[in-house]
Amino acid sequence: MKKFRKVLDGLTTSSPASAGGSPSCGSAAGTPTAAPTPRELDVHETLLSEHFHICKTVRHGFPYQPTALAFDPVQKILAIGSRSGGVRILGRPGVDCYCQHESGAAVLQLQFLINEGALVSACADDTLHLWNLRQRRPAILHSLKFNRERITFCHLPFQSKWLYVGTERGNTHIVNVESFVLSGYVIMWNKAIELSTKTHPGPVVHLSDSPKDEGKLLIGFESGTIVMWDLRSKRADFRIYYDEAIHSVSWHHEGRQFMCSHSDGSLSMWNLRNTAKPFQVTFPHGKSQRDGRKESCKPILKVEYKTCRNSEPFVIFSGGLSYDKAGRRPTLTIMHGKAITVLEMDHPIVEFTVLCETPYLNEVQEPYAVVVLLEKDFIVVDLTQSNFPIFENPYPMDVHESPVTCTAYFADCPPDIIPVLYSIGAKHKKTGYSHKEWPVSGGTWTIGSQTYPEIIITGHADGSIKFWDATAITLQMLYKLKTSKVFEKPKGGEVGRSAELVEEDPYAVQMVSWCPQSRVFCVVGISAHVILYRFSKHDANTSITSLEVRLQCEMEDVISPSDTENTVCATDPGGHSPQPQPSSPRSNTPDSVRDSIPCLRVKDRVIRMPPGYQAELVVQLLWVDGEPPQQITSLDLNSAYGLLAVGNCNGLAVVDYLQKTVILCMSTVELYGSADPFQRLTRSPRKNRQSTSDFCMRGLSNFYSDSKKRIRTSYQSLTELSDNQVSLDLERSKSPTSVPYPSSLHNDPRGTAEPVSNLRASHYSPVFYLLDNVKGPGRKLSLPTDLKTDLDHVNGHCTSPTSQPCVPGRPRVPGGPEGPRLSRRGPGRPPFRKAQSAACMEVSLPVSSLTEGYASRRAMLQQLHGVTMYSHDEHHTTTYSWNERESRENSFSRSRSSSVSSIDRDTKEAVTTLQFAESYGRKLDTLPTPCLWVGTSLGLVLLVPMSIPMDEQERMEEPITVAPTGTVLMLKGSVLRFGFLDCSGGLIQSPYELWRDLNAPEDPERPRRRKLVNFSPCSSQETASDGHLAVVCSERQAKVFLMPSQACLYVHNITESSFVLRADVVGVSNSVCLACFCANGHIMILSLPSLRPLLDVNYLPLTDMRIARTFCFTNGGQALYLSSPTEIQRITYSQEMCDNLQEMLGELFTPTETPEAQNRGFLKGFFGGNAQTFDREELFGEAAAGKASRSLAQHIPGQGSVEGVRVAAGGVVGDLARARIALDERGQRLGELEERTALMMSSAETFSKHAHELMLKCKDKKWYQF
């Protein structure tokens, strides 16, 4: 039991708050307050550092930028390699494992050791890796690094331990898979081809052993040369020189003929009896022209030749279409006898493999499916049916169907919500799939003992919302919601803003708010709109109510004498904030006509809504005086109150969605009332409204480059960084090891013409809102001197989240000589952006800047986007190009001038977070009332108490009273999160309403009434006088306040050199803690309420904004983020879950007997020739072939065995795992001992032989003959 004694005397000299150097938090103006009596706070904190550990759990989604594919026909598991060095291994649903090469080099090829529980990967850094799949988390056992040659192709024969490796120089090396040692047997390119050949044959593109004789190796070179190499005699049986380049080769199972695919779109068939010319050449998609020649076709990148027992063989290939048909999609062609079927794909084909019944190449193959790996999809085609249907994919490969723009994670949901969503979503599933079982059915997986309902919600650029069942580390889509159906579709010839925005993702989702208990769901769109949905099991014919909110600061600035004087004004506690002035009359320009209109048009007719989530209310912010509405930066919903709150940089609006009215719409300044801690200084009026309006009202097409306009909402937007981003095709053509920024990007002249607002992304969270780049009249704020130091200067450099860099040598003086004549308004930001999804940001930051940390959020955004900075010394903007951005890295970090103040600058105060709660709006309150907690970008917290009728009928008829009290609490940096604890340290849940189906038939015996939970009348609250604790977390600080006295009990400075991106109050191990994710990649866990650091791990360097915008914590010690544009990475920070993770993961390897080879029969074997076997050990072993050159390749031992022990579960399973590993190691040592013994015996025999020969030679010689 820990006792935290806190005397509420209003002074912080003896409290932890004094350590942070912050002012007194007791009053709005920072003046000390006195508590009536001392009090003792008893909190039993059970969380310790031992309860936390960071580890990855599972990765969902489609592998980003796939490069390789492999399949084990016996274990029935599949592996996919990616350009970033990742390997995904898939089996039956639930068996999904992700591995990562430490080098990050692209995976060129994958080869399973069939039915051995091992996988060989060849990477672009010319390294071979052997993965052990006999453990739940695969690990590398051996690695072999080639030093002088580049790997181009690998082949591992079935039931062989010798791997053939082809190189770029045309040589073929042989590697022992067991020991990962290079054999001395090498097939040199100059020996493989004829001596008379004058040209190099090119890299090796194919290696395969003959199905008829394993001692014959077929080598295909890129130039068109094919060599059949006899491994025993070490010579070529035959050589083929073809005019066209070779892409792939495939054998007939009898080993008498093979098929090649070529770069001219042709297929050639070769017979081993006559290799002088092919006995058949076909152009499957080439038509004969009038002159008799075939039209030119694209290359056939791969061909598979598979035979069937009861039908014609299958010839399956990719590519080969004619060039004259532009715009055709990539195809997979299936030739079965005379029938030719062309399957068009939505994306380019990366690789495909045919699944066959037998792993033996010398038997009839009997293909039953073909796995096709596309650039952005993964499908399996059923070959057993004539119409070739595809299988329904059980994996969540369509997360990126539209770019992901936001995420939300809910653990421990109500148990009935998942079945309900699944039943509704199942009605809308596609049909036409194959009825056969999913063919990739390997591995085993069982639901762990510690499971609870989990749901992940993803918002997308096209306005769609997807609900996913994430229970027990799986992911399955439950329900899909399209928010665009709420709005009218603009007509083709319609003139107006909405018509221009159809191409620019006007429905993209920015954030979501969901109450699982009441099933009320809110969506914030990029068009400054909020849609409220209610769930119903019945369809309904109803209309959608639309509310329009004029949330815009309209006051005109008036010049003030204090504006020209360098004077710091003190705050007058009894004064009032300046009231908004009447707006000036609008001019007759077309821009000013756009006033009091929304950005989108809601359907105004009765709509039939299917069962599921049905739209009930749409709240839209309006254009004001030709200025577009600012995007919404914060949202909160409370079903018990029936209220919805939205905020942006202009102010706050509260909507009663039960009565469908707006009950509060105020600017941030008005919320303070007399408690405003700042002296708001007025400025000169704007000189030119027309220019800024013109700038805002240009079509969005002018805000983006032509290449980006063409991308639109397609998948290519996943790789966009900004308006200067290179196209996807250019990105794909780059080497995996190339630099992040192409040279053309550094000198792009368009970068100098784009204003700041054009380059900003639409952010999921208000954390990433650029406060200095907003539209509308700014306010000049001045803070008392004693507060400036605390808020703006930490450790000698600026840490303000909203500060701007100073121009060297010219300090920013609030009332400098140029102050009055400057129009300090940035250009207007367009209301919509191209859906800068969480998948958009693909820039890699320099490591040095990441480790140093950013001085502010704005600095990091400038670093990421290369945006324009507004100079305070000249009346124009200065744009930094990419080269300048890299050269000025340090100017955005620790070298920033400490004289910059985030208060004495041109800015607006944005509402960054909102939360409804039962709290105390005033210090003298004795009972809690419904309150709205408001956090701003200046680190201030305001409380807005409300009076809500309790009776259901009165609630629907009586208005809600809202009275902002101006209560102000202060923190460093923008406020991110609120949390509420009782005085014993337990988490206080927000009140909510139990779900009721409003469209269900009325039951006279059981009338539908609102059932509220945790929402009681004040008179019945017995422990109300005890108060509660309020946890407030900002970008840099966390504080715990005691309500209603508003005394700061504990304070913790989370970071000095960086800033917090995401913070959540979560439940872990039956207790509560504060989880934070910082921009420098650190994950921090703080105890509550004492804010003791429990965990600080440098987990993930923030290399792109995608992670920052999608990272979120949830209860149970789990979190997630978008690790790539197509993949969701889930992690855990709970030690308990790390310990139980092994039983939750699936087993990749299951002991299975290898099928026996078919008996060919006497006559067939006599006349057809049996497949000859030979001992490869005799040819490739060290005794016969010797040792390879040490400089050719370097063996690197892996950590597989150690990792296996580490991840093994305790008890009998762990003992068995350790015993198995020990047995394997013992067997390996015995094998090595046996090899050394054989080598010693061989050496001894050689020595004896040479000694005997020497004795015979010298036996009859005289002494003088020596």
mmCIF file with all atom_site columns, N, CA and C in Angstrom, residues 497 501 526-528 549 551-553 591 594-599 621-631 648-650 686 689 692-698 700 703 757 769 774-776 825 827-832 908:
data_model
loop_
_atom_site.group_PDB
_atom_site.id
_atom_site.type_symbol
_atom_site.label_atom_id
_atom_site.label_alt_id
_atom_site.label_comp_id
_atom_site.label_asym_id
_atom_site.label_entity_id
_atom_site.label_seq_id
_atom_site.pdbx_PDB_ins_code
_atom_site.Cartn_x
_atom_site.Cartn_y
_atom_site.Cartn_z
_atom_site.occupancy
_atom_site.B_iso_or_equiv
_atom_site.pdbx_formal_charge
_atom_site.auth_seq_id
_atom_site.auth_comp_id
_atom_site.auth_asym_id
_atom_site.auth_atom_id
_atom_site.pdbx_PDB_model_num
ATOM 1   N N  . ARG A 1 497 ? -18.553 23.894 -56.124 1.00 0.00 ? 497 ARG A N  1
ATOM 2   C CA . ARG A 1 497 ? -17.400 23.355 -55.401 1.00 0.00 ? 497 ARG A CA 1
ATOM 3   C C  . ARG A 1 497 ? -17.456 21.838 -55.299 1.00 0.00 ? 497 ARG A C  1
ATOM 4   N N  . LEU A 1 501 ? -14.759 18.569 -56.360 1.00 0.00 ? 501 LEU A N  1
ATOM 5   C CA . LEU A 1 501 ? -14.140 17.783 -55.310 1.00 0.00 ? 501 LEU A CA 1
ATOM 6   C C  . LEU A 1 501 ? -14.397 16.301 -55.428 1.00 0.00 ? 501 LEU A C  1
ATOM 7   N N  . ILE A 1 526 ? -13.393 14.507 -44.264 1.00 0.00 ? 526 ILE A N  1
ATOM 8   C CA . ILE A 1 526 ? -12.444 15.559 -44.607 1.00 0.00 ? 526 ILE A CA 1
ATOM 9   C C  . ILE A 1 526 ? -13.145 16.813 -45.106 1.00 0.00 ? 526 ILE A C  1
ATOM 10  N N  . SER A 1 527 ? -14.420 16.693 -45.459 1.00 0.00 ? 527 SER A N  1
ATOM 11  C CA . SER A 1 527 ? -15.188 17.840 -45.944 1.00 0.00 ? 527 SER A CA 1
ATOM 12  C C  . SER A 1 527 ? -15.839 18.611 -44.814 1.00 0.00 ? 527 SER A C  1
ATOM 13  N N  . ALA A 1 528 ? -15.266 18.520 -43.620 1.00 0.00 ? 528 ALA A N  1
ATOM 14  C CA . ALA A 1 528 ? -15.775 19.236 -42.446 1.00 0.00 ? 528 ALA A CA 1
ATOM 15  C C  . ALA A 1 528 ? -17.205 18.824 -42.143 1.00 0.00 ? 528 ALA A C  1
ATOM 16  N N  . VAL A 1 549 ? -23.622 24.239 -39.267 1.00 0.00 ? 549 VAL A N  1
ATOM 17  C CA . VAL A 1 549 ? -23.004 24.999 -38.181 1.00 0.00 ? 549 VAL A CA 1
ATOM 18  C C  . VAL A 1 549 ? -22.052 26.022 -38.779 1.00 0.00 ? 549 VAL A C  1
ATOM 19  N N  . LEU A 1 551 ? -19.291 27.676 -37.842 1.00 0.00 ? 551 LEU A N  1
ATOM 20  C CA . LEU A 1 551 ? -18.204 27.701 -36.861 1.00 0.00 ? 551 LEU A CA 1
ATOM 21  C C  . LEU A 1 551 ? -17.010 28.386 -37.503 1.00 0.00 ? 551 LEU A C  1
ATOM 22  N N  . GLN A 1 552 ? -17.031 29.727 -37.452 1.00 0.00 ? 552 GLN A N  1
ATOM 23  C CA . GLN A 1 552 ? -15.979 30.496 -38.105 1.00 0.00 ? 552 GLN A CA 1
ATOM 24  C C  . GLN A 1 552 ? -15.755 31.767 -37.321 1.00 0.00 ? 552 GLN A C  1
ATOM 25  N N  . CYS A 1 553 ? -14.497 32.081 -37.107 1.00 0.00 ? 553 CYS A N  1
ATOM 26  C CA . CYS A 1 553 ? -14.171 33.333 -36.414 1.00 0.00 ? 553 CYS A CA 1
ATOM 27  C C  . CYS A 1 553 ? -14.299 34.474 -37.412 1.00 0.00 ? 553 CYS A C  1
ATOM 28  N N  . ASP A 1 591 ? -16.237 34.812 -55.103 1.00 0.00 ? 591 ASP A N  1
ATOM 29  C CA . ASP A 1 591 ? -15.835 34.081 -53.906 1.00 0.00 ? 591 ASP A CA 1
ATOM 30  C C  . ASP A 1 591 ? -16.713 34.441 -52.725 1.00 0.00 ? 591 ASP A C  1
ATOM 31  N N  . ARG A 1 594 ? -20.024 32.577 -51.912 1.00 0.00 ? 594 ARG A N  1
ATOM 32  C CA . ARG A 1 594 ? -20.048 31.329 -51.162 1.00 0.00 ? 594 ARG A CA 1
ATOM 33  C C  . ARG A 1 594 ? -20.087 31.637 -49.679 1.00 0.00 ? 594 ARG A C  1
ATOM 34  N N  . ASP A 1 595 ? -21.262 31.729 -49.162 1.00 0.00 ? 595 ASP A N  1
ATOM 35  C CA . ASP A 1 595 ? -21.430 32.022 -47.747 1.00 0.00 ? 595 ASP A CA 1
ATOM 36  C C  . ASP A 1 595 ? -22.587 31.193 -47.217 1.00 0.00 ? 595 ASP A C  1
ATOM 37  N N  . SER A 1 596 ? -22.354 30.591 -46.061 1.00 0.00 ? 596 SER A N  1
ATOM 38  C CA . SER A 1 596 ? -23.377 29.802 -45.379 1.00 0.00 ? 596 SER A CA 1
ATOM 39  C C  . SER A 1 596 ? -23.852 28.629 -46.227 1.00 0.00 ? 596 SER A C  1
ATOM 40  N N  . ILE A 1 597 ? -22.923 28.016 -46.943 1.00 0.00 ? 597 ILE A N  1
ATOM 41  C CA . ILE A 1 597 ? -23.254 26.807 -47.694 1.00 0.00 ? 597 ILE A CA 1
ATOM 42  C C  . ILE A 1 597 ? -22.289 25.704 -47.259 1.00 0.00 ? 597 ILE A C  1
ATOM 43  N N  . PRO A 1 598 ? -22.779 24.455 -47.219 1.00 0.00 ? 598 PRO A N  1
ATOM 44  C CA . PRO A 1 598 ? -21.883 23.354 -46.860 1.00 0.00 ? 598 PRO A CA 1
ATOM 45  C C  . PRO A 1 598 ? -21.070 22.909 -48.063 1.00 0.00 ? 598 PRO A C  1
ATOM 46  N N  . CYS A 1 599 ? -20.113 22.066 -47.796 1.00 0.00 ? 599 CYS A N  1
ATOM 47  C CA . CYS A 1 599 ? -19.251 21.577 -48.875 1.00 0.00 ? 599 CYS A CA 1
ATOM 48  C C  . CYS A 1 599 ? -19.912 20.463 -49.670 1.00 0.00 ? 599 CYS A C  1
ATOM 49  N N  . LEU A 1 621 ? -20.072 21.905 -41.342 1.00 0.00 ? 621 LEU A N  1
ATOM 50  C CA . LEU A 1 621 ? -19.587 23.264 -41.138 1.00 0.00 ? 621 LEU A CA 1
ATOM 51  C C  . LEU A 1 621 ? -19.727 24.036 -42.445 1.00 0.00 ? 621 LEU A C  1
ATOM 52  N N  . LEU A 1 622 ? -20.026 25.317 -42.338 1.00 0.00 ? 622 LEU A N  1
ATOM 53  C CA . LEU A 1 622 ? -20.375 26.128 -43.499 1.00 0.00 ? 622 LEU A CA 1
ATOM 54  C C  . LEU A 1 622 ? -19.224 27.014 -43.949 1.00 0.00 ? 622 LEU A C  1
ATOM 55  N N  . TRP A 1 623 ? -19.303 27.370 -45.238 1.00 0.00 ? 623 TRP A N  1
ATOM 56  C CA . TRP A 1 623 ? -18.428 28.422 -45.753 1.00 0.00 ? 623 TRP A CA 1
ATOM 57  C C  . TRP A 1 623 ? -18.865 29.757 -45.129 1.00 0.00 ? 623 TRP A C  1
ATOM 58  N N  . VAL A 1 624 ? -17.893 30.615 -44.861 1.00 0.00 ? 624 VAL A N  1
ATOM 59  C CA . VAL A 1 624 ? -18.177 31.923 -44.288 1.00 0.00 ? 624 VAL A CA 1
ATOM 60  C C  . VAL A 1 624 ? -17.392 32.973 -45.066 1.00 0.00 ? 624 VAL A C  1
ATOM 61  N N  . ASP A 1 625 ? -18.116 33.897 -45.673 1.00 0.00 ? 625 ASP A N  1
ATOM 62  C CA . ASP A 1 625 ? -17.482 34.993 -46.415 1.00 0.00 ? 625 ASP A CA 1
ATOM 63  C C  . ASP A 1 625 ? -16.465 34.491 -47.429 1.00 0.00 ? 625 ASP A C  1
ATOM 64  N N  . GLY A 1 626 ? -16.826 33.459 -48.161 1.00 0.00 ? 626 GLY A N  1
ATOM 65  C CA . GLY A 1 626 ? -15.928 32.940 -49.181 1.00 0.00 ? 626 GLY A CA 1
ATOM 66  C C  . GLY A 1 626 ? -14.770 32.137 -48.633 1.00 0.00 ? 626 GLY A C  1
ATOM 67  N N  . GLU A 1 627 ? -14.765 31.891 -47.346 1.00 0.00 ? 627 GLU A N  1
ATOM 68  C CA . GLU A 1 627 ? -13.687 31.108 -46.749 1.00 0.00 ? 627 GLU A CA 1
ATOM 69  C C  . GLU A 1 627 ? -14.199 29.712 -46.434 1.00 0.00 ? 627 GLU A C  1
ATOM 70  N N  . PRO A 1 628 ? -13.449 28.672 -46.794 1.00 0.00 ? 628 PRO A N  1
ATOM 71  C CA . PRO A 1 628 ? -13.926 27.305 -46.557 1.00 0.00 ? 628 PRO A CA 1
ATOM 72  C C  . PRO A 1 628 ? -13.876 26.971 -45.079 1.00 0.00 ? 628 PRO A C  1
ATOM 73  N N  . PRO A 1 629 ? -14.706 26.040 -44.646 1.00 0.00 ? 629 PRO A N  1
ATOM 74  C CA . PRO A 1 629 ? -14.646 25.620 -43.239 1.00 0.00 ? 629 PRO A CA 1
ATOM 75  C C  . PRO A 1 629 ? -13.366 24.863 -42.941 1.00 0.00 ? 629 PRO A C  1
ATOM 76  N N  . GLN A 1 630 ? -12.861 25.061 -41.739 1.00 0.00 ? 630 GLN A N  1
ATOM 77  C CA . GLN A 1 630 ? -11.663 24.356 -41.329 1.00 0.00 ? 630 GLN A CA 1
ATOM 78  C C  . GLN A 1 630 ? -12.004 22.907 -40.982 1.00 0.00 ? 630 GLN A C  1
ATOM 79  N N  . GLN A 1 631 ? -11.067 22.041 -41.210 1.00 0.00 ? 631 GLN A N  1
ATOM 80  C CA . GLN A 1 631 ? -11.305 20.632 -40.915 1.00 0.00 ? 631 GLN A CA 1
ATOM 81  C C  . GLN A 1 631 ? -11.475 20.425 -39.415 1.00 0.00 ? 631 GLN A C  1
ATOM 82  N N  . ASN A 1 648 ? -12.618 22.618 -33.943 1.00 0.00 ? 648 ASN A N  1
ATOM 83  C CA . ASN A 1 648 ? -11.547 22.840 -34.903 1.00 0.00 ? 648 ASN A CA 1
ATOM 84  C C  . ASN A 1 648 ? -10.767 24.075 -34.468 1.00 0.00 ? 648 ASN A C  1
ATOM 85  N N  . CYS A 1 649 ? -10.018 24.665 -35.376 1.00 0.00 ? 649 CYS A N  1
ATOM 86  C CA . CYS A 1 649 ? -9.171  25.789 -34.996 1.00 0.00 ? 649 CYS A CA 1
ATOM 87  C C  . CYS A 1 649 ? -9.976  27.062 -34.751 1.00 0.00 ? 649 CYS A C  1
ATOM 88  N N  . ASN A 1 650 ? -11.257 27.054 -35.091 1.00 0.00 ? 650 ASN A N  1
ATOM 89  C CA . ASN A 1 650 ? -12.087 28.238 -34.877 1.00 0.00 ? 650 ASN A CA 1
ATOM 90  C C  . ASN A 1 650 ? -12.869 28.203 -33.580 1.00 0.00 ? 650 ASN A C  1
ATOM 91  N N  . ARG A 1 686 ? -7.151  43.181 -42.368 1.00 0.00 ? 686 ARG A N  1
ATOM 92  C CA . ARG A 1 686 ? -6.559  42.639 -43.582 1.00 0.00 ? 686 ARG A CA 1
ATOM 93  C C  . ARG A 1 686 ? -6.701  43.634 -44.721 1.00 0.00 ? 686 ARG A C  1
ATOM 94  N N  . ARG A 1 689 ? -8.685  41.005 -48.829 1.00 0.00 ? 689 ARG A N  1
ATOM 95  C CA . ARG A 1 689 ? -9.439  39.766 -48.652 1.00 0.00 ? 689 ARG A CA 1
ATOM 96  C C  . ARG A 1 689 ? -9.579  39.014 -49.968 1.00 0.00 ? 689 ARG A C  1
ATOM 97  N N  . THR A 1 692 ? -6.801  36.334 -50.845 1.00 0.00 ? 692 THR A N  1
ATOM 98  C CA . THR A 1 692 ? -6.869  35.076 -50.116 1.00 0.00 ? 692 THR A CA 1
ATOM 99  C C  . THR A 1 692 ? -8.095  34.280 -50.506 1.00 0.00 ? 692 THR A C  1
ATOM 100 N N  . SER A 1 693 ? -9.183  34.977 -50.804 1.00 0.00 ? 693 SER A N  1
ATOM 101 C CA . SER A 1 693 ? -10.377 34.254 -51.210 1.00 0.00 ? 693 SER A CA 1
ATOM 102 C C  . SER A 1 693 ? -10.156 33.592 -52.554 1.00 0.00 ? 693 SER A C  1
ATOM 103 N N  . ASP A 1 694 ? -9.515  34.321 -53.460 1.00 0.00 ? 694 ASP A N  1
ATOM 104 C CA . ASP A 1 694 ? -9.211  33.718 -54.755 1.00 0.00 ? 694 ASP A CA 1
ATOM 105 C C  . ASP A 1 694 ? -8.363  32.476 -54.580 1.00 0.00 ? 694 ASP A C  1
ATOM 106 N N  . PHE A 1 695 ? -7.433  32.611 -53.665 1.00 0.00 ? 695 PHE A N  1
ATOM 107 C CA . PHE A 1 695 ? -6.546  31.474 -53.444 1.00 0.00 ? 695 PHE A CA 1
ATOM 108 C C  . PHE A 1 695 ? -7.331  30.260 -52.944 1.00 0.00 ? 695 PHE A C  1
ATOM 109 N N  . CYS A 1 696 ? -8.289  30.514 -52.031 1.00 0.00 ? 696 CYS A N  1
ATOM 110 C CA . CYS A 1 696 ? -9.063  29.406 -51.458 1.00 0.00 ? 696 CYS A CA 1
ATOM 111 C C  . CYS A 1 696 ? -9.988  28.792 -52.476 1.00 0.00 ? 696 CYS A C  1
ATOM 112 N N  . MET A 1 697 ? -10.527 29.611 -53.368 1.00 0.00 ? 697 MET A N  1
ATOM 113 C CA . MET A 1 697 ? -11.618 29.146 -54.195 1.00 0.00 ? 697 MET A CA 1
ATOM 114 C C  . MET A 1 697 ? -11.164 28.539 -55.507 1.00 0.00 ? 697 MET A C  1
ATOM 115 N N  . ARG A 1 698 ? -9.900  28.534 -55.748 1.00 0.00 ? 698 ARG A N  1
ATOM 116 C CA . ARG A 1 698 ? -9.458  27.814 -56.935 1.00 0.00 ? 698 ARG A CA 1
ATOM 117 C C  . ARG A 1 698 ? -9.828  26.354 -56.771 1.00 0.00 ? 698 ARG A C  1
ATOM 118 N N  . LEU A 1 700 ? -9.575  22.393 -56.581 1.00 0.00 ? 700 LEU A N  1
ATOM 119 C CA . LEU A 1 700 ? -8.508  21.590 -55.972 1.00 0.00 ? 700 LEU A CA 1
ATOM 120 C C  . LEU A 1 700 ? -7.555  21.066 -57.019 1.00 0.00 ? 700 LEU A C  1
ATOM 121 N N  . PHE A 1 703 ? -4.344  22.680 -56.899 1.00 0.00 ? 703 PHE A N  1
ATOM 122 C CA . PHE A 1 703 ? -3.505  22.474 -55.731 1.00 0.00 ? 703 PHE A CA 1
ATOM 123 C C  . PHE A 1 703 ? -2.573  21.280 -55.907 1.00 0.00 ? 703 PHE A C  1
ATOM 124 N N  . SER A 1 757 ? -0.291  25.317 -47.077 1.00 0.00 ? 757 SER A N  1
ATOM 125 C CA . SER A 1 757 ? -1.521  24.567 -46.894 1.00 0.00 ? 757 SER A CA 1
ATOM 126 C C  . SER A 1 757 ? -1.702  23.519 -47.971 1.00 0.00 ? 757 SER A C  1
ATOM 127 N N  . TYR A 1 769 ? -2.103  18.975 -36.468 1.00 0.00 ? 769 TYR A N  1
ATOM 128 C CA . TYR A 1 769 ? -2.697  20.157 -37.072 1.00 0.00 ? 769 TYR A CA 1
ATOM 129 C C  . TYR A 1 769 ? -1.695  21.296 -37.033 1.00 0.00 ? 769 TYR A C  1
ATOM 130 N N  . VAL A 1 774 ? -3.532  28.315 -40.994 1.00 0.00 ? 774 VAL A N  1
ATOM 131 C CA . VAL A 1 774 ? -4.979  28.232 -41.035 1.00 0.00 ? 774 VAL A CA 1
ATOM 132 C C  . VAL A 1 774 ? -5.544  29.494 -41.640 1.00 0.00 ? 774 VAL A C  1
ATOM 133 N N  . LYS A 1 775 ? -6.793  29.334 -42.087 1.00 0.00 ? 775 LYS A N  1
ATOM 134 C CA . LYS A 1 775 ? -7.465  30.458 -42.734 1.00 0.00 ? 775 LYS A CA 1
ATOM 135 C C  . LYS A 1 775 ? -8.207  31.278 -41.699 1.00 0.00 ? 775 LYS A C  1
ATOM 136 N N  . GLY A 1 776 ? -8.309  32.518 -41.941 1.00 0.00 ? 776 GLY A N  1
ATOM 137 C CA . GLY A 1 776 ? -9.110  33.365 -41.061 1.00 0.00 ? 776 GLY A CA 1
ATOM 138 C C  . GLY A 1 776 ? -8.249  34.357 -40.333 1.00 0.00 ? 776 GLY A C  1
ATOM 139 N N  . ARG A 1 825 ? -1.502  36.852 -42.073 1.00 0.00 ? 825 ARG A N  1
ATOM 140 C CA . ARG A 1 825 ? -2.413  35.724 -42.263 1.00 0.00 ? 825 ARG A CA 1
ATOM 141 C C  . ARG A 1 825 ? -1.865  34.828 -43.334 1.00 0.00 ? 825 ARG A C  1
ATOM 142 N N  . PRO A 1 827 ? -2.166  31.935 -46.203 1.00 0.00 ? 827 PRO A N  1
ATOM 143 C CA . PRO A 1 827 ? -3.200  31.675 -47.210 1.00 0.00 ? 827 PRO A CA 1
ATOM 144 C C  . PRO A 1 827 ? -4.167  30.620 -46.719 1.00 0.00 ? 827 PRO A C  1
ATOM 145 N N  . GLY A 1 828 ? -5.363  30.652 -47.267 1.00 0.00 ? 828 GLY A N  1
ATOM 146 C CA . GLY A 1 828 ? -6.415  29.741 -46.834 1.00 0.00 ? 828 GLY A CA 1
ATOM 147 C C  . GLY A 1 828 ? -6.121  28.308 -47.217 1.00 0.00 ? 828 GLY A C  1
ATOM 148 N N  . ARG A 1 829 ? -6.506  27.425 -46.340 1.00 0.00 ? 829 ARG A N  1
ATOM 149 C CA . ARG A 1 829 ? -6.333  25.998 -46.602 1.00 0.00 ? 829 ARG A CA 1
ATOM 150 C C  . ARG A 1 829 ? -7.608  25.478 -47.247 1.00 0.00 ? 829 ARG A C  1
ATOM 151 N N  . PRO A 1 830 ? -7.500  24.689 -48.300 1.00 0.00 ? 830 PRO A N  1
ATOM 152 C CA . PRO A 1 830 ? -8.709  24.162 -48.935 1.00 0.00 ? 830 PRO A CA 1
ATOM 153 C C  . PRO A 1 830 ? -9.446  23.250 -47.973 1.00 0.00 ? 830 PRO A C  1
ATOM 154 N N  . PRO A 1 831 ? -10.763 23.166 -48.126 1.00 0.00 ? 831 PRO A N  1
ATOM 155 C CA . PRO A 1 831 ? -11.530 22.356 -47.175 1.00 0.00 ? 831 PRO A CA 1
ATOM 156 C C  . PRO A 1 831 ? -11.266 20.869 -47.323 1.00 0.00 ? 831 PRO A C  1
ATOM 157 N N  . PHE A 1 832 ? -10.865 20.431 -48.509 1.00 0.00 ? 832 PHE A N  1
ATOM 158 C CA . PHE A 1 832 ? -10.611 19.008 -48.700 1.00 0.00 ? 832 PHE A CA 1
ATOM 159 C C  . PHE A 1 832 ? -9.188  18.825 -49.196 1.00 0.00 ? 832 PHE A C  1
ATOM 160 N N  . LYS A 1 908 ? -3.943  30.542 -34.355 1.00 0.00 ? 908 LYS A N  1
ATOM 161 C CA . LYS A 1 908 ? -5.263  30.312 -33.817 1.00 0.00 ? 908 LYS A CA 1
ATOM 162 C C  . LYS A 1 908 ? -5.163  29.195 -32.800 1.00 0.00 ? 908 LYS A C  1
#
